[in-house]
Coordinates of C-alpha atoms in Angstrom, one line a residue:
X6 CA 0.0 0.0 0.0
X7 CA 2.9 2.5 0.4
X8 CA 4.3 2.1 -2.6
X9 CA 1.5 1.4 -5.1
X10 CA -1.2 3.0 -2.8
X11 CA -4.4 1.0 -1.6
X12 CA -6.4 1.2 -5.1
X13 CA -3.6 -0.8 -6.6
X14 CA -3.7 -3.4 -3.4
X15 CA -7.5 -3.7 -3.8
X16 CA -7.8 -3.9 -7.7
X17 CA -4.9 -6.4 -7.3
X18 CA -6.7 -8.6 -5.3
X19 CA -10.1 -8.5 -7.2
X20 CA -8.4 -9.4 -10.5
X21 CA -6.3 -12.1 -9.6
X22 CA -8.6 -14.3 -8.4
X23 CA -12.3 -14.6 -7.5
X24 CA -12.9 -14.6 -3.8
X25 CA -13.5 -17.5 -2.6
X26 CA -10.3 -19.1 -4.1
X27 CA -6.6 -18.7 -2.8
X28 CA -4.3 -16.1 -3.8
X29 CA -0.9 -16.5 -4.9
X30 CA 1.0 -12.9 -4.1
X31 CA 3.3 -11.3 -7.2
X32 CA 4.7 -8.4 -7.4
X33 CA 4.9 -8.5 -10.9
X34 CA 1.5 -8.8 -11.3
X35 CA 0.5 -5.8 -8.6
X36 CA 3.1 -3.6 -11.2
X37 CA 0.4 -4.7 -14.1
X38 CA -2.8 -3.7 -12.1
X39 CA -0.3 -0.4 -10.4
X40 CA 0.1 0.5 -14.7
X41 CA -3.4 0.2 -15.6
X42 CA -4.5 2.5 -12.8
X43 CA -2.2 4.8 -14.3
X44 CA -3.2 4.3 -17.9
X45 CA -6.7 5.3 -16.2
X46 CA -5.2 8.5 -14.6
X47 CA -3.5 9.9 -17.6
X48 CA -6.4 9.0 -20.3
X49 CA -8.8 11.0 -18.1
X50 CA -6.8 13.9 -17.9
X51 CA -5.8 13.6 -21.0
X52 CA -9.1 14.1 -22.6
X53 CA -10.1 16.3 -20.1
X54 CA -7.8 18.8 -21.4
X55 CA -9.2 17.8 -25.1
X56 CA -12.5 18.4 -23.9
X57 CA -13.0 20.5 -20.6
X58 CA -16.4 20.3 -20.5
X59 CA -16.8 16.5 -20.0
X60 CA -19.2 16.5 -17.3
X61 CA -21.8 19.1 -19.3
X62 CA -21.1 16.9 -22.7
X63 CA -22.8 13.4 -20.6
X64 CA -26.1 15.6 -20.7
X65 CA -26.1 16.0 -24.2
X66 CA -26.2 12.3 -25.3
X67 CA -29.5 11.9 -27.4
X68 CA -29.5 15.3 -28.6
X69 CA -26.1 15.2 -31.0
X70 CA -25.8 13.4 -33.9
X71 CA -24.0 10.8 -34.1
X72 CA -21.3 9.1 -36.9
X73 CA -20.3 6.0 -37.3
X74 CA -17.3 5.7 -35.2
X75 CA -19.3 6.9 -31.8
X76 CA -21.4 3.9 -32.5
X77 CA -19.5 1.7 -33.0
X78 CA -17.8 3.4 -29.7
X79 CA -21.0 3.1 -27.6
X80 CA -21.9 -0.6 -29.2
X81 CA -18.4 -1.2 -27.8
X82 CA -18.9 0.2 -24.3
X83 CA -22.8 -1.0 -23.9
X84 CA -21.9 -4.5 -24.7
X85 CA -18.9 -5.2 -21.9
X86 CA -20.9 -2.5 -19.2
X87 CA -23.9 -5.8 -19.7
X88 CA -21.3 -8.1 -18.8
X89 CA -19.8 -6.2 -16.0
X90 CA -23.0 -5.6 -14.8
X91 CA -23.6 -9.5 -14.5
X92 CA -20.4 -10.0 -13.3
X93 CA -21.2 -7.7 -10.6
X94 CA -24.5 -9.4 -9.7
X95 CA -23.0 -12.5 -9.7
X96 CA -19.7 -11.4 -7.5
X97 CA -17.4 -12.4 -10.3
X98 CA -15.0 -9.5 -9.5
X99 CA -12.1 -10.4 -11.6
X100 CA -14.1 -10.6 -14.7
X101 CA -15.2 -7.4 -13.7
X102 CA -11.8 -5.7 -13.6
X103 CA -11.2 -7.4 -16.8
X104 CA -14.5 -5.7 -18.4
X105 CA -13.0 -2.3 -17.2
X106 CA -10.0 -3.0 -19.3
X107 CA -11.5 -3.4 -22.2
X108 CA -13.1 -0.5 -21.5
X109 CA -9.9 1.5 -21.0
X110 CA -8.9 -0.3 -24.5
X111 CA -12.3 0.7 -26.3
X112 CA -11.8 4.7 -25.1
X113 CA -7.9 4.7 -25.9
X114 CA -8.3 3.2 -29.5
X115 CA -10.9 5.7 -30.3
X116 CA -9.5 8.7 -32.2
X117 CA -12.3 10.1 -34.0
X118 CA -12.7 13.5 -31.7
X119 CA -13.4 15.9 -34.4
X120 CA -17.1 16.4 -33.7
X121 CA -19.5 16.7 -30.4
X122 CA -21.0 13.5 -31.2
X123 CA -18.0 11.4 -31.0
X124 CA -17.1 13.4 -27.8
X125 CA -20.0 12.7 -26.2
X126 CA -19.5 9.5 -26.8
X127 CA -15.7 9.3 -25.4
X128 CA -17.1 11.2 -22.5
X129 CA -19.8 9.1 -21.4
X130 CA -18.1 6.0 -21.9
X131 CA -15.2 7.1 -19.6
X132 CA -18.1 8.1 -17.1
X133 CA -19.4 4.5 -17.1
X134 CA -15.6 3.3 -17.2
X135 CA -15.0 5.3 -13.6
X136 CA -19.0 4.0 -12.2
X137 CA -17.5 0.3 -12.8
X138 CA -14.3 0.8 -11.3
X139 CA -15.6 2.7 -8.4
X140 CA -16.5 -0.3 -6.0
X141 CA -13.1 -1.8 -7.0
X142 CA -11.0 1.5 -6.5
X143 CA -12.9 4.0 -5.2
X144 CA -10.0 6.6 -4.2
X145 CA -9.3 7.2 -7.9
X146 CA -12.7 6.5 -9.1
X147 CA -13.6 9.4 -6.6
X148 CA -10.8 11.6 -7.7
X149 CA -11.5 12.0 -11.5
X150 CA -15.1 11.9 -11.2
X151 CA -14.7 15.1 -9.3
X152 CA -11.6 16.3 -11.0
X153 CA -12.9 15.7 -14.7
X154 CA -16.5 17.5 -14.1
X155 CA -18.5 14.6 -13.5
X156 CA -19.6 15.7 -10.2
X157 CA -20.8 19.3 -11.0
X158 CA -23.3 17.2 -13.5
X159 CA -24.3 14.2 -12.2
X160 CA -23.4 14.6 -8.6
X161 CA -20.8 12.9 -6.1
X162 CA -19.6 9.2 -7.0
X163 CA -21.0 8.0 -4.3
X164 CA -24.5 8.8 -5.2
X165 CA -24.2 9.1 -8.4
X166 CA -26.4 6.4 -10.4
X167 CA -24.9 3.1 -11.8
X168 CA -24.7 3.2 -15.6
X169 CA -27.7 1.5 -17.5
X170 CA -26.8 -0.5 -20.6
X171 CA -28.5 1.7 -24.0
X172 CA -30.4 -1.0 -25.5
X173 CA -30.4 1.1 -28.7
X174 CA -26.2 1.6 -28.4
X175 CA -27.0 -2.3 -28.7
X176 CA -28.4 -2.3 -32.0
X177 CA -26.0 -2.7 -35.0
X178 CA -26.4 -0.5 -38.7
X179 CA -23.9 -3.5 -39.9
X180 CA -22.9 -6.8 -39.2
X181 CA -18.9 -8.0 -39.7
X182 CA -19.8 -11.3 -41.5
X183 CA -16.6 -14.1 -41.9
X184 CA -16.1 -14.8 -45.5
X185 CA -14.9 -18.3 -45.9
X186 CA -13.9 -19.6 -50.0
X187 CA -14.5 -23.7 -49.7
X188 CA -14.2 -23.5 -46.1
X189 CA -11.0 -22.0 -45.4
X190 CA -11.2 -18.4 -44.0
X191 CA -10.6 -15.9 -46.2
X192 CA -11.0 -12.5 -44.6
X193 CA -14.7 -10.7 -44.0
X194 CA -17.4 -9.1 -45.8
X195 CA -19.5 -6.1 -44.3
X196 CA -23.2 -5.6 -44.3
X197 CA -26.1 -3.7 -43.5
X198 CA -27.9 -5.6 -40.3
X199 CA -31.2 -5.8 -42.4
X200 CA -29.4 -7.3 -45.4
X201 CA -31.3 -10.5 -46.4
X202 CA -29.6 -13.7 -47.7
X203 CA -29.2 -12.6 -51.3
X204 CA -28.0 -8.9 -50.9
X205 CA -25.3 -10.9 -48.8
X206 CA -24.4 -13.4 -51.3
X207 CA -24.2 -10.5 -53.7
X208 CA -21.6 -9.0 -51.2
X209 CA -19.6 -11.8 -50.8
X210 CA -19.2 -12.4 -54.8
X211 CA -18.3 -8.7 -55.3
X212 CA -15.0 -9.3 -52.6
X213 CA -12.1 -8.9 -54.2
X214 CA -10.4 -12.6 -52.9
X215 CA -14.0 -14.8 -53.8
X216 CA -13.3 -12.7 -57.7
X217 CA -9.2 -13.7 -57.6
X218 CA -10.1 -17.2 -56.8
X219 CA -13.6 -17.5 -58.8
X220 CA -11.1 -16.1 -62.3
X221 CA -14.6 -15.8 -64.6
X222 CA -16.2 -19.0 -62.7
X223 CA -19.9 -19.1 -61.2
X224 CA -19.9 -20.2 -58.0
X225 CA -21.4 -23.7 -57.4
X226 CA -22.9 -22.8 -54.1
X227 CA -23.2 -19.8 -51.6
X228 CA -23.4 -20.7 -47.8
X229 CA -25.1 -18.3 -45.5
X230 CA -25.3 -18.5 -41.5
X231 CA -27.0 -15.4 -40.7
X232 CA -24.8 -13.2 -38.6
X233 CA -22.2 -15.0 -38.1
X234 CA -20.5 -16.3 -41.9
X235 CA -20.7 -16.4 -45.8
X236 CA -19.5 -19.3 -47.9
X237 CA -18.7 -19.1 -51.0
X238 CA -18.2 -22.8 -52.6
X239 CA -16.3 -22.7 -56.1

């Protein structure tokens, strides 16, 4: 706790194992979960200086429009907040810390910043990010909320409300479909969510590896399994 501090002691703990199994100390490890808090720390204030107004821009979700990226963003952050949420319920703590990292993952890849939609975005999925960290390490959690502007919005951490999962962050404009070429994996194809089976055979014949292989040829058969793969048998 004095050198890493007691966040880094609790999250350590949390991860590692679930709680009713035994716990093997390592330092190394309690370096890993001491450099994600810190990951945490800097992000925040990182895009805190990009956007100061981060606790106003949570208010504005649902009145901005918003691009493809800060969908994909939300789809990203709605879909492991469910699963921390059950992991929560079910005391499953380590998954839970590892639902926060790919929340820290999600926020850090994203680099689209150039309009208030994709901010609001960013901003509200670091919001839920420091809600689902807060029972874990609640000294930091506590710190940016406050420090970042999430307070003067939405009020202290520790009444602040938990984060509800969007069902409508859940809902897709496009699916990432596999494209296989006689069974062997051969990259992926993109298509609207409401495509039916033929708009995504048409899809998977205009790729540029089923053309290369196909060289003029009709294709003997096209396998679809709806949201999940297309292929294409030459």
């Amino acid at each position: 706790i004095e050198k890493y501090g007691a966040d880094t002691a609790r999250l350590y703990t949390m991860f590692t194992a679930p709680p009713e199994a035994t716990l093997e100390w390592n330092d190394a490890a309690v370096e890993g979960s001491y450099r994600f808090l810190r990951r945490v720390w800097a992000f925040g204030h990182k895009l805190h200086a990009q956007t100061p107004q981060q606790g106003a821009l949570v208010s504005k979700l649902g009145t901005v429009a918003l691009g493809k990226a800060a969908k994909a963003l939300r789809l990203e952050v709605h879909t492991v907040l469910k699963q921390v949420d059950y992991d929560y319920q079910r005391m499953q703590y380590n998954t839970v810390v590892s639902g926060c990292m790919k929340l820290l993952n999600a926020l850090e890849d994203f680099k689209a910043l150039d309009d208030a939609g994709a901010q609001v975005a960013l901003v509200e999925g670091l919001g839920i990010l420091l809600r689902c960290l807060y029972p874990a390490t609640p000294h930091l959690s506590h710190g940016l909320w406050a420090e970042l502007g999430y307070a003067a919005s939405l009020g202290d951490l520790l009444d602040a409300a938990w984060p509800q999962v969007d069902p409508d962050a859940l809902v897709q404009d496009e699916l990432e479909l596999v494209l296989q070429i006689n069974g062997k994996l051969r990259g992926s194809v993109r298509v609207s969510a409401s495509a039916d089976k033929a708009a995504i055979e048409a899809a998977a014949l205009a790729c540029e590896a089923v053309q290369k292989q196909a060289n003029g040829a009709a294709p003997k058969k096209v396998i679809v399994v709806p949201g999940r793969l297309v292929n294409v048998v030459l």
